[in-house]
Short mmCIF file of C-alpha atoms in Angstrom, two decimals:
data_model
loop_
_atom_site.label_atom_id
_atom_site.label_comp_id
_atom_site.label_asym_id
_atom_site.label_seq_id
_atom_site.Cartn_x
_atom_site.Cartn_y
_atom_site.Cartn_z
CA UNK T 78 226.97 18.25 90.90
CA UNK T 79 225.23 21.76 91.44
CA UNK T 80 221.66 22.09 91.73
CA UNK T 81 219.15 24.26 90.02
CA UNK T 82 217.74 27.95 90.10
CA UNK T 83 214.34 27.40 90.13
CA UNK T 84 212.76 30.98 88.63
CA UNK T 85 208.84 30.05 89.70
CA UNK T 86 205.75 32.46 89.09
CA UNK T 87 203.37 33.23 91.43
CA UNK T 88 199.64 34.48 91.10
CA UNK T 89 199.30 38.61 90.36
CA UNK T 90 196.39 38.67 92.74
CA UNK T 91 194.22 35.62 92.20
CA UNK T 92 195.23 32.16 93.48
CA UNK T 93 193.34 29.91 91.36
CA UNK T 94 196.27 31.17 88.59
CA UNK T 95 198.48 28.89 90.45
CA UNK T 96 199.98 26.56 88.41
CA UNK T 97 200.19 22.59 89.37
CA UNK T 98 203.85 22.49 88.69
CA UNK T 99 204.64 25.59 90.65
CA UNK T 100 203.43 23.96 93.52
CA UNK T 101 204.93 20.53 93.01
CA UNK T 102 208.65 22.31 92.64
CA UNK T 103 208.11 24.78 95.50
CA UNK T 104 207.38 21.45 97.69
CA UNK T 105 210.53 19.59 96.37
CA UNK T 106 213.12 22.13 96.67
CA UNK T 107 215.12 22.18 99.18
CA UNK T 108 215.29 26.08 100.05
CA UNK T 109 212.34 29.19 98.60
CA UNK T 110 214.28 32.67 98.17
CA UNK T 111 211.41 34.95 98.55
CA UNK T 112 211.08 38.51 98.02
CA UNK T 113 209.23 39.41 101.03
CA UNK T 114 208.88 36.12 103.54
CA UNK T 115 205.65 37.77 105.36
CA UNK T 116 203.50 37.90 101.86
CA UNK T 117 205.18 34.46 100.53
CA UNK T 118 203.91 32.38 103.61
CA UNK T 119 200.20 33.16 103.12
CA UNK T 120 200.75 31.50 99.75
CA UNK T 121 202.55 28.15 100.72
CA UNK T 122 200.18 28.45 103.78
CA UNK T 123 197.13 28.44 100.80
CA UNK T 124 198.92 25.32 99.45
CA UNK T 125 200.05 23.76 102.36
CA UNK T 126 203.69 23.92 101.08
CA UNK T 127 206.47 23.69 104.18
CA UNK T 128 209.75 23.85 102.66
CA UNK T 129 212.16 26.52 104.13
CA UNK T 130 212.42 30.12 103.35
CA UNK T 131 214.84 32.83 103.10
CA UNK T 132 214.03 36.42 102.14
CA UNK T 133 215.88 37.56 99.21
CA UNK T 134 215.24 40.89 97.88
CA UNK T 135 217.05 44.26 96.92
CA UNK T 136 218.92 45.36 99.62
CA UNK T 137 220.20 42.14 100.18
CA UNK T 138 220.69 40.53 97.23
CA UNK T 139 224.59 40.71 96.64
CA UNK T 140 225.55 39.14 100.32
CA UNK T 141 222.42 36.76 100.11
CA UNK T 142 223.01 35.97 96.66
CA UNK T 143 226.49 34.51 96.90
CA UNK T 144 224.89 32.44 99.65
CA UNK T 145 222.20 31.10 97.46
CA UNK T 146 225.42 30.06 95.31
CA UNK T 147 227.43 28.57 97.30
CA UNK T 148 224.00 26.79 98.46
CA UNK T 149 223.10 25.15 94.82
CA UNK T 150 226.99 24.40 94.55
CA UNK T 151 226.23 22.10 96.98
CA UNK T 152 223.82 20.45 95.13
CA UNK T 153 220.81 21.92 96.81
CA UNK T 154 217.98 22.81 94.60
CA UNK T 155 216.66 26.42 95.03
CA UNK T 156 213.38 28.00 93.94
CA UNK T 157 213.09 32.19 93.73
CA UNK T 158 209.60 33.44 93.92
CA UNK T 159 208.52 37.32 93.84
CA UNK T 160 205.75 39.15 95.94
CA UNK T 161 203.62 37.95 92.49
CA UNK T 162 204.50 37.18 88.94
CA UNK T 163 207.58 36.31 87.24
CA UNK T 164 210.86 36.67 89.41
CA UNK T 165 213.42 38.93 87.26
CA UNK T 166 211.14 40.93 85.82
CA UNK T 167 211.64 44.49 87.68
CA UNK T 168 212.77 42.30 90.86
CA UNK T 169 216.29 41.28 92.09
CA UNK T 170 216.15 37.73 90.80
CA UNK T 171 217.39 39.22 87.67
CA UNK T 172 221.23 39.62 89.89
CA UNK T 173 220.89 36.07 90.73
CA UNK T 174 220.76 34.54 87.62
CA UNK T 175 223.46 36.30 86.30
CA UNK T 176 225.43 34.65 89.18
CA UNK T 177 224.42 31.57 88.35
CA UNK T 178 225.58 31.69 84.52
CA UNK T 179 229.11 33.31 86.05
CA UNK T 180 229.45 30.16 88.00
CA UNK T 181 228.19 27.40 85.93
CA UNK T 182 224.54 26.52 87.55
CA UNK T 183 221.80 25.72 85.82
CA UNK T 184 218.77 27.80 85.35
CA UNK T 185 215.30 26.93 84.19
CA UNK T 186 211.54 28.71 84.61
CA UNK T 187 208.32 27.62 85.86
CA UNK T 188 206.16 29.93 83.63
CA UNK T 189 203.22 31.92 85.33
CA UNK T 190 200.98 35.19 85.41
CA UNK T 191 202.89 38.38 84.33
CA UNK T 192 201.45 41.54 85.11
CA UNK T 193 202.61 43.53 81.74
CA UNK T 194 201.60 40.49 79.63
CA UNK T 195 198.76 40.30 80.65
CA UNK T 196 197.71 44.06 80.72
CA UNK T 197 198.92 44.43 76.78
CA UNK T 198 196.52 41.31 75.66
CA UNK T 199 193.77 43.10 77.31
CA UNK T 200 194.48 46.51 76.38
CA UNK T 201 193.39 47.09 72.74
CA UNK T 202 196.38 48.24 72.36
CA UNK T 203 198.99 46.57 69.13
CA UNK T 204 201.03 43.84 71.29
CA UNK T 205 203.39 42.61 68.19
CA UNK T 206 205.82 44.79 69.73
CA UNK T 207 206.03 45.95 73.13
CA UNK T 208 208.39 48.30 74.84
CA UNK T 209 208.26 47.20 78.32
CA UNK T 210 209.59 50.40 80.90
CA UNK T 211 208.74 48.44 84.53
CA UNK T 212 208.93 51.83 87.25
CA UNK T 213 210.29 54.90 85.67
CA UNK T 214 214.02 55.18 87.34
CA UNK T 215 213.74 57.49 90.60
CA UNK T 216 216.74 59.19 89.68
CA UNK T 217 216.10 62.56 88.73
CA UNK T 218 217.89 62.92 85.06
CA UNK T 219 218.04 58.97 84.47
CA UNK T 220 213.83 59.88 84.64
CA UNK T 221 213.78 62.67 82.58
CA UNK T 222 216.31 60.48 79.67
CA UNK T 223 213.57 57.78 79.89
CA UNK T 224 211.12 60.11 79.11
CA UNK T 225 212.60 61.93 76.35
CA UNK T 226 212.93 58.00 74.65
CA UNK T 227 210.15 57.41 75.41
CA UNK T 228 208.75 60.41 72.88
CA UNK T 229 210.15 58.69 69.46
CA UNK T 230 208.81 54.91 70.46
CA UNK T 231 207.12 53.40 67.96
CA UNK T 232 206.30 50.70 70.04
CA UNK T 233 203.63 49.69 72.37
CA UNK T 234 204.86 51.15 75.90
CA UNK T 235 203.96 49.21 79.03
CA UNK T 236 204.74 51.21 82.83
CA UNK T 237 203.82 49.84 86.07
CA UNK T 238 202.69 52.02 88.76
CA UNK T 239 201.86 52.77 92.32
CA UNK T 240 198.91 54.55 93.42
CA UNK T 241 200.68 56.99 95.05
CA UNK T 242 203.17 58.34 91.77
CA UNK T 243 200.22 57.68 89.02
CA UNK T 244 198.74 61.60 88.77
CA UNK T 245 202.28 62.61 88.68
CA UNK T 246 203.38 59.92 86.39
CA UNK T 247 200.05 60.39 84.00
CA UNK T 248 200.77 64.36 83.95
CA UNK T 249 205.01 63.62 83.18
CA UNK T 250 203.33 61.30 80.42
CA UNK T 251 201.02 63.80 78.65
CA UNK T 252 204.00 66.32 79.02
CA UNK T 253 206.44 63.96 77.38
CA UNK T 254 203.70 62.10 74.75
CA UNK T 255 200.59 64.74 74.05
CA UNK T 256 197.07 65.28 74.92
CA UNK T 257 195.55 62.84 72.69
CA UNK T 258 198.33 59.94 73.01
CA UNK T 259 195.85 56.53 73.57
CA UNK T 260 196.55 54.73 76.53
CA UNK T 261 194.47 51.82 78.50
CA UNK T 262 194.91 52.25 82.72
CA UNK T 263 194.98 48.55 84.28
CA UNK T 264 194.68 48.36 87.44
CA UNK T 265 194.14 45.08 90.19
CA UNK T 266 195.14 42.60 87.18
CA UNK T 267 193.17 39.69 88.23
CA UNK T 268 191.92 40.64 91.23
CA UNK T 269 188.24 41.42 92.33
CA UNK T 270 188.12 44.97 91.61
CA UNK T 271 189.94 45.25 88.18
CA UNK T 272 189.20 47.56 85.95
CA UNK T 273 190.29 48.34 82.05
CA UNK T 274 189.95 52.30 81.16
CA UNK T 275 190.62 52.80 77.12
CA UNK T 276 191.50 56.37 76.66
CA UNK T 277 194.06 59.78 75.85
CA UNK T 278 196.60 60.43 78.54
CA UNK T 279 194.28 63.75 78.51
CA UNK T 280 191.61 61.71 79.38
CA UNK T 281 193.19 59.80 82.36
CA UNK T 282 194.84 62.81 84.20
CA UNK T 283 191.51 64.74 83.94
CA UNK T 284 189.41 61.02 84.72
CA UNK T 285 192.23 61.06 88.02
CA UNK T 286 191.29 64.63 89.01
CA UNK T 287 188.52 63.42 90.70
CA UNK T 288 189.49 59.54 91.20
CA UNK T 289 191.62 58.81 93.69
CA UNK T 290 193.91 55.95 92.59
CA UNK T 291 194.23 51.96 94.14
CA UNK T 292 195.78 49.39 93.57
CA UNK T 293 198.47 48.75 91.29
CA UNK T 294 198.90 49.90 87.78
CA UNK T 295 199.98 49.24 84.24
CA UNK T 296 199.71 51.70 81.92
CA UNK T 297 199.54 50.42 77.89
CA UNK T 298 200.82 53.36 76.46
CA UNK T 299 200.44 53.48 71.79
CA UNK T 300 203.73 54.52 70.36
CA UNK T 301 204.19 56.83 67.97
CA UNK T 302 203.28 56.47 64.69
CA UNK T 303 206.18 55.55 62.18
CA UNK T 304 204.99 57.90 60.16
CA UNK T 305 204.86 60.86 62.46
CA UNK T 306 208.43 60.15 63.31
CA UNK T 307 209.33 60.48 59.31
CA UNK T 308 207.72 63.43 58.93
CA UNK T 309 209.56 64.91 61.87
CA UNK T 310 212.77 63.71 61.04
CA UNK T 311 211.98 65.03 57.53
CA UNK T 312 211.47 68.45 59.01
CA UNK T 313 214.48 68.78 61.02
CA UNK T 314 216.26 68.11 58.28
CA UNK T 315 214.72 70.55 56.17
CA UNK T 316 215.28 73.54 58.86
CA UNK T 317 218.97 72.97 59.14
CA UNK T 318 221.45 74.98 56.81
CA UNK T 319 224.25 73.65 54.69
CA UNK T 320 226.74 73.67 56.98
CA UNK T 321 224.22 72.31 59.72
CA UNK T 322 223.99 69.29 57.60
CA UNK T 323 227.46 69.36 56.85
CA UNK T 324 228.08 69.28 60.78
CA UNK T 325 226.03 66.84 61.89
CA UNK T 326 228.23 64.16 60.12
CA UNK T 327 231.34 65.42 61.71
CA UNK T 328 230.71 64.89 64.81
CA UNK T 329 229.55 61.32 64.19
CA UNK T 330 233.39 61.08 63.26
CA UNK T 331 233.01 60.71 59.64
CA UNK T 332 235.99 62.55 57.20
CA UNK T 333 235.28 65.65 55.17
CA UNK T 334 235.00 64.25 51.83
CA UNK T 335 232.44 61.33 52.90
CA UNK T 336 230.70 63.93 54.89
CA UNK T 337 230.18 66.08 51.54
CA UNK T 338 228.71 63.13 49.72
CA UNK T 339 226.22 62.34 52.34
CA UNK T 340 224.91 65.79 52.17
CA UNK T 341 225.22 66.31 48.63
CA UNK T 342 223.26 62.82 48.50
CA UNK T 343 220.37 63.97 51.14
CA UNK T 344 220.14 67.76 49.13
CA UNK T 345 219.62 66.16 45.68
CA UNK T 346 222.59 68.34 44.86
CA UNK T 347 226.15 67.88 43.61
CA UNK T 348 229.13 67.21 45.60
CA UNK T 349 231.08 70.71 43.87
CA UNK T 350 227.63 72.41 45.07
CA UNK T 351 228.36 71.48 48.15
CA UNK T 352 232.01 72.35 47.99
CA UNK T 353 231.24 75.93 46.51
CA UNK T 354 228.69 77.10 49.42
CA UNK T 355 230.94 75.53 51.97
CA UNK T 356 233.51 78.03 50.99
CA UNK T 357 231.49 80.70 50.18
#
């Protein structure tokens, strides 16, 4: 029989989050894939936990992830931590697990502190639905698509950040969203020093002019408005011409004839209207 992916979370900055069970399983597995080996051991150090470690992280984890496999195909039982929180979430644990569904091994969670969940609870920002972004890509147009998404999302938008991108990350924001988009800055979830700042993304580049950043972020970003994006799909609607209208369903592959009804239907006019300024 295989063993078991252990997926275990890990304290976002304070220690006393550390769960009972998370200590119990990182004791009884056999081997601890850790992100970064030199942050891990203070914490089994904390909890006087001695079971073996490997670092497994992302520019390893191909090679060292079909070693973890053919490790639990043994029948060894493996637990994955992260340098804190939940491993998969922005972290290469997310690789391993799929390699463990491609080859049969069981996978289970020992629930702990998430940075974005907890940020959005704290925010004042709506949590029923969250849009959750991790880093902006570092690739140059995969950046600027996420950004230009990011401008019709109606929901709640969650970033994490590092001291060193947030002015230039809070000014891309503004760009992309508006002065007066609401936004909470987290910062040090946890930790002695956090803070909560409820404002615009206005407010927080100008608030940063002077403040130089620490620690790490999450930024709570509002979506927009459902009704702001009616009204501006309503618009752009109203500023194309006939055969605008007419186009736009073409090139989503629909026929001629459909394509007539759809914009007779949207024009409150008749299909032979439609026909007769076509051809005109």
């Amino acid at each position: 029989m295989a063993g078991i992916l252990y997926l275990v979370g890990t304290p976002i900055g304070n220690l006393e989050d550390m769960t009972y069970r998370a200590v119990r399983i990182l004791n009884e597995v056999d081997l601890i894939a850790a992100e970064d080996t030199r942050n891990s051991i203070k914490l089994l150090n904390h909890f006087d936990i001695h079971t073996p470690m490997t670092s497994y992280h992302e520019f390893n984890k191909l090679d060292k992830g079909q070693e973890l496999i053919g490790k639990l195909q043994a029948d060894q039982n493996i637990a994955v931590i992260t340098d804190a929180g939940m491993p998969g979430i922005s972290d290469p644990g997310e690789e391993l697990v799929k390699m463990c569904y491609e080859n049969g091994i069981e996978v289970t969670t020992v629930p702990g502190p998430t940075a974005f969940a907890s940020a959005a609870v704290m925010s004042g920002q709506p949590c029923r639905r969250l849009a959750f972004e991790a880093f902006l890509p570092k690739d140059k147009k995969e950046h600027a698509r996420v950004l230009e998404e990011l401008q019709k999302e109606t929901r709640t938008i969650l970033i994490y950040e590092a001291p060193h991108h947030l002015k230039k990350t809070l000014q891309e924001l503004r760009q992309a969203l508006g002065d007066e988009r609401e936004i909470t800055v987290t910062r040090e979830i946890s930790k002695k020093f956090e803070e909560k700042m409820k404002t615009t993304l206005l407010g927080a580049c100008q608030h940063y002019e002077s403040e130089e950043p620490r620690g790490e972020y999450v930024l709570v970003i509002h979506g927009k408005s459902r009704e702001e994006v009616l009204r501006e799909e309503m618009s752009k609607w109203e500023n194309l011409t006939l055969e605008e209208h007419m186009q736009h369903y073409l090139e989503q592959g629909i026929d001629r004839k459909t394509a007539m009804k759809n914009v007779a239907k949207d024009l409150g006019i008749s299909k032979r209207d439609v026909y007769n300024q076509l051809l005109q």
